[in-house]
Coordinates of C-alpha atoms in Angstrom, one line a residue:
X1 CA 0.0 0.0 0.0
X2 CA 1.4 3.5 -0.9
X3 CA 1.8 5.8 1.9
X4 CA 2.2 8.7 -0.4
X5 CA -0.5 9.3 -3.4
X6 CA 0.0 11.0 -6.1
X7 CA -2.3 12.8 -8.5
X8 CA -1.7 15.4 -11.4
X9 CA -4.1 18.0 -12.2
X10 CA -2.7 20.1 -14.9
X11 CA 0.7 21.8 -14.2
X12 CA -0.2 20.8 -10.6
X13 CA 1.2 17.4 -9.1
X14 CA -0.9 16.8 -5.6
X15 CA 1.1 15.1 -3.2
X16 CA -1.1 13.5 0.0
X17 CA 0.4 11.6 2.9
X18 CA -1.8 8.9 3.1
X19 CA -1.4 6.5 6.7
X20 CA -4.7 8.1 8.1
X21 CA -5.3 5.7 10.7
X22 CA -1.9 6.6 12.4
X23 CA -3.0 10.8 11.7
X24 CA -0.4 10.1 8.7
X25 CA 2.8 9.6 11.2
X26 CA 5.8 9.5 8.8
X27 CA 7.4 5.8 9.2
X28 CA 10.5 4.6 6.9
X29 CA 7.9 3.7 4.0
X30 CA 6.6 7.3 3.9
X31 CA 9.8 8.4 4.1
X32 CA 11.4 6.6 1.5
X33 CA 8.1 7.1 -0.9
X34 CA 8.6 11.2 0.2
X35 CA 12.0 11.0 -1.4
X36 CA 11.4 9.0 -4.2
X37 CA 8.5 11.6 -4.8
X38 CA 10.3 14.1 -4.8
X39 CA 13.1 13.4 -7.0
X40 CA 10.2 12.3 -9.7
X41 CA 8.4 15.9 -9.8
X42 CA 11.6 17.6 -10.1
X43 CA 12.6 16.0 -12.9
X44 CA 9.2 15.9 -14.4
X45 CA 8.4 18.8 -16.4
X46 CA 5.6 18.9 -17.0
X47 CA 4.8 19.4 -13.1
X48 CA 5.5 23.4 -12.1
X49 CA 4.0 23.3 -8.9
X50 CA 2.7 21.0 -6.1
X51 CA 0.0 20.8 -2.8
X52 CA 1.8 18.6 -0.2
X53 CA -1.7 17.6 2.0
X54 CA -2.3 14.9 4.5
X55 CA -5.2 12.3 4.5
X56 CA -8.1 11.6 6.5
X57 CA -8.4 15.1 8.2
X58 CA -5.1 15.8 9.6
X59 CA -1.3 16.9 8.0
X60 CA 0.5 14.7 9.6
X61 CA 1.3 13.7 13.7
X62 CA 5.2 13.7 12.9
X63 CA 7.4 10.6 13.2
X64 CA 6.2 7.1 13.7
X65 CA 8.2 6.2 16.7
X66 CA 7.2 2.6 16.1
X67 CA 7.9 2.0 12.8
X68 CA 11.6 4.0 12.3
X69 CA 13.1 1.0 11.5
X70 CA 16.4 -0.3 13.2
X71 CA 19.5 1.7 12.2
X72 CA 21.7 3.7 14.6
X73 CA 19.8 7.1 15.4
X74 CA 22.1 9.6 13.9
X75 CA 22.4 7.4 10.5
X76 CA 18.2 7.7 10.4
X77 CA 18.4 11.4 11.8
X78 CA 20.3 12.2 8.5
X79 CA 18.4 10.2 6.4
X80 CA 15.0 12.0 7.9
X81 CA 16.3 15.2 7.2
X82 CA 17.6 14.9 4.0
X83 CA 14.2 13.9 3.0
X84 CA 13.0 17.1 4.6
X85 CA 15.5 19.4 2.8
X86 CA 14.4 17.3 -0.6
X87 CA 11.4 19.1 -0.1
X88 CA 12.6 22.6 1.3
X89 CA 15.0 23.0 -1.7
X90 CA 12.1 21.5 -4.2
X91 CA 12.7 23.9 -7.3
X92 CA 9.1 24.7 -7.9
X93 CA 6.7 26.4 -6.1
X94 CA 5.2 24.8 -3.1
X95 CA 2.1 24.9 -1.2
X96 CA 1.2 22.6 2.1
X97 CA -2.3 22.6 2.6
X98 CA -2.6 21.6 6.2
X99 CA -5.8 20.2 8.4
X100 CA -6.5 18.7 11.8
X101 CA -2.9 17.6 13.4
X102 CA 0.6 19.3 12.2
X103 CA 3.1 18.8 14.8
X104 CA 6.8 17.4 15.3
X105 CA 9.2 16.6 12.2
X106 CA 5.2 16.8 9.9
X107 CA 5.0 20.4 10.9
X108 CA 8.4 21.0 9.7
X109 CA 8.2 19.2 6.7
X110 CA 5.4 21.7 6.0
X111 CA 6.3 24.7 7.3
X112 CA 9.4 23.8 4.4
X113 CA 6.8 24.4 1.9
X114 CA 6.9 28.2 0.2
X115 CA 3.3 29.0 1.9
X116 CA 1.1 26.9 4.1
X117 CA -2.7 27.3 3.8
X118 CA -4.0 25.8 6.9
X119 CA -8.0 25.1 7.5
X120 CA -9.7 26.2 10.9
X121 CA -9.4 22.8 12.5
X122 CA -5.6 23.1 12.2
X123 CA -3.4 22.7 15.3
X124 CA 0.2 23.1 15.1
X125 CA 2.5 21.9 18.1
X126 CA 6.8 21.7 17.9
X127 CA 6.0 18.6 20.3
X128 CA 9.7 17.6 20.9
X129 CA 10.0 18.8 24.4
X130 CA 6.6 17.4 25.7
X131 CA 8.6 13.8 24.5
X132 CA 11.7 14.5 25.7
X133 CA 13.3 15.5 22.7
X134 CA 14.7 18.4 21.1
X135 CA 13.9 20.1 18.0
X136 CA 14.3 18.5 14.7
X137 CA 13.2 18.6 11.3
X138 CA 14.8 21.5 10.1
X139 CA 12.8 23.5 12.9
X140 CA 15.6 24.9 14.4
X141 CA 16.2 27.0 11.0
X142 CA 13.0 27.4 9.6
X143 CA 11.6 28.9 12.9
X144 CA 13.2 31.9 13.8
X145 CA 13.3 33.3 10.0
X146 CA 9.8 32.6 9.8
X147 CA 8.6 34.0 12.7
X148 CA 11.7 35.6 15.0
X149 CA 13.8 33.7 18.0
X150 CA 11.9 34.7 20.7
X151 CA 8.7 32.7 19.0
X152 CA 10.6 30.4 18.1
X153 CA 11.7 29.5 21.5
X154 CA 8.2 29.8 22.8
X155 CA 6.7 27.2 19.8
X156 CA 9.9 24.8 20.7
X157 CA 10.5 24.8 24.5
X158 CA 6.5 24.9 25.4
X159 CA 5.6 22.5 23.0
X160 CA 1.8 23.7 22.7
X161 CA -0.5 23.9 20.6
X162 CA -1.2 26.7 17.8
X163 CA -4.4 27.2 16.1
X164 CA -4.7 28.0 13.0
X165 CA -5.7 32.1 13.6
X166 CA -2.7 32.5 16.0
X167 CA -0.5 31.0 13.4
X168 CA -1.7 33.0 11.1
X169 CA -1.2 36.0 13.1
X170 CA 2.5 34.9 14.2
X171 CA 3.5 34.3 10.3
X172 CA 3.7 30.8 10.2
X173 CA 0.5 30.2 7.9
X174 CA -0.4 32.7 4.6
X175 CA -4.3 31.6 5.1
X176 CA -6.9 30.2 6.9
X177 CA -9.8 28.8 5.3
X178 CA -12.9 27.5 6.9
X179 CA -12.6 23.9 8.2
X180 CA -12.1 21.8 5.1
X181 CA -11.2 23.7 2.5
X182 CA -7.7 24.1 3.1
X183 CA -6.9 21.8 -0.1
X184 CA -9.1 24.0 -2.4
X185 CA -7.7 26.8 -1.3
X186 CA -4.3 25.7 -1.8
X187 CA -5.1 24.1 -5.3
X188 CA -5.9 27.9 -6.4
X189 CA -2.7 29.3 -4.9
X190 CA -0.5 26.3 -7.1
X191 CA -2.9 26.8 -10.0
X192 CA -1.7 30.7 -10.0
X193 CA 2.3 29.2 -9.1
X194 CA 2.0 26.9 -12.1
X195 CA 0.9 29.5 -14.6
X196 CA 3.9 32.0 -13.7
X197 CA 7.7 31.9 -15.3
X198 CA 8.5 28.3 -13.7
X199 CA 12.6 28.7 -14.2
X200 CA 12.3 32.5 -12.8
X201 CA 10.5 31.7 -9.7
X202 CA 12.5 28.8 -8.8
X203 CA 15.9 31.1 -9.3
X204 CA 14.3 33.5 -7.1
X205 CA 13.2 30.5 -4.6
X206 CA 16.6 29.7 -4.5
X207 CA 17.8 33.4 -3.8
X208 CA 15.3 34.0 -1.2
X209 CA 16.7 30.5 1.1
X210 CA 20.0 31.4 0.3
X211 CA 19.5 34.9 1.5
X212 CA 19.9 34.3 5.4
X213 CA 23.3 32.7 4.6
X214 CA 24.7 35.6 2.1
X215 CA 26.0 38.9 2.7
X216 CA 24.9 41.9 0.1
X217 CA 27.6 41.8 -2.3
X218 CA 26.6 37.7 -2.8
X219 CA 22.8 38.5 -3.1
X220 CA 24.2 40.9 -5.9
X221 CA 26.1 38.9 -7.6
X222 CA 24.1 35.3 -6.9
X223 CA 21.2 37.3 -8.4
X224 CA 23.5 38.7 -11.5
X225 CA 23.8 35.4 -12.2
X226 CA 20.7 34.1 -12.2
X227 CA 19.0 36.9 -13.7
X228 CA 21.4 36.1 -16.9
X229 CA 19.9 32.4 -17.2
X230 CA 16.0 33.9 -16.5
X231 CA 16.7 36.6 -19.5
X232 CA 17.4 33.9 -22.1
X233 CA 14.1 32.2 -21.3
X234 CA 11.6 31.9 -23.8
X235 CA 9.1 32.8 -21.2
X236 CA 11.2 36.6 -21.0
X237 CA 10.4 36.7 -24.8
X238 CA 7.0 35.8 -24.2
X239 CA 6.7 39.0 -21.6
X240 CA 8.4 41.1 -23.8
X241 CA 6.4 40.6 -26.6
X242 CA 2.8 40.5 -24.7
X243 CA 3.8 44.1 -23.5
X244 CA 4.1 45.2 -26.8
X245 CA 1.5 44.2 -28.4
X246 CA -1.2 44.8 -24.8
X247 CA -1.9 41.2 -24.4
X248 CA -2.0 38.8 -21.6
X249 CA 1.3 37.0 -21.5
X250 CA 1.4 33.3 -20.8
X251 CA 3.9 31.7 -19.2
X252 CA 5.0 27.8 -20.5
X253 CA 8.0 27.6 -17.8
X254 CA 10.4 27.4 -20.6

């Protein structure tokens, strides 16, 4: 049984974790399927954006302690997160449409995402430190540029819950839609992602993560070049020419 589906809807690959009698806890399968999945809609063009969802209700309720299989926990710690950054540095737009539970390592796979749609029955929790545990999943580094260190410290060493409105309000969510709509509304965000200049807004993706880690004169400069390979797109030509003649330009991502 796949733990990850799959469906394409146009430009748009839908991506749904799918254990939803565990509340879609992430074991080795669904990690190993997450990664496989990953590399196949990267290399697939014809995807230029994609909805990471969970099933039955509910994102996901992190890492399946019981089924993490049996290798030392530093060689699975790496593993885990190099499945998460798979999906941080994913080259095309992303949107996680979350519902119900989103805590642990599954919040931080979806916080990850470029912007995070959540319903009104969402409720986020960095749960590490009501298990014992300290912060993983890329949290550490995802936190305090999303939403500062002092909120970050309060998400990750209380452990509570978020709803969806307060995560809104502290940054960490773009929308919140009413309970059970948080797919739909994220469908129309990656709809309006897969129309734009595919190869431009995955430069600028790429500029924007980087950013935290550059000084000025390498923004310049990382942005010099990547301007140079957007201008020799055919979708450039395609702007260029639609303002010319005042018509609506559209993009193929080419």
């Amino acid at each position: 049984m796949n733990t990850v589906e799959v469906t394409t809807r146009g430009a748009v690959a839908e991506v749904r974790l799918s254990r939803p009698d565990t509340k879609n806890a992430i074991d080795r399968a669904m990690w190993d399927e997450l990664a496989e999945t990953a590399r196949r809609l990267e290399a697939d063009a014809s995807v230029r954006a994609v909805v990471l969802s969970g099933a039955g209700g509910n994102f996901s309720s992190g890492l399946d302690l019981s089924g993490s299989g049996d290798a030392h926990h530093l060689t699975k710690m790496r593993f885990w997160g190099s499945v998460v950054s798979l999906w941080h540095h994913f080259p095309k737009p992303t949107v996680a449409a979350v519902s119900g539970v989103c805590v642990g390592i599954g919040m931080n796979l979806a916080l990850g995402c470029d912007f995070v749609v959540a319903d009104e029955t969402a409720r986020f929790s960095e749960i590490f430190a009501k298990r014992g545990l300290c912060v993983d999943g890329g949290g550490s580094w995802l936190l305090p540029r999303l939403i500062g260190l002092h909120r970050a410290k309060e998400l990750v060493l209380l452990g509570d819950f978020v709803a969806a409105e307060r995560a809104r309000e502290m940054g960490l969510v773009r929308e919140v839609a009413p309970a059970g709509e948080s797919e739909e509304r994220a469908a129309r965000l990656a709809d309006r992602l897969a129309a734009g200049p595919t190869i431009a807004l995955s430069l600028s993706k790429s500029l924007l993560n980087a950013s935290f880690d550059t000084s000025y004169a390498q923004a310049l400069e990382a942005e010099a070049r990547a301007q140079t390979i957007s201008a020799a797109t055919e979708d450039v030509k395609n702007a260029v020419r639609a303002f010319r003649e005042r018509t609506e330009v559209v993009f193929h991502g080419r």
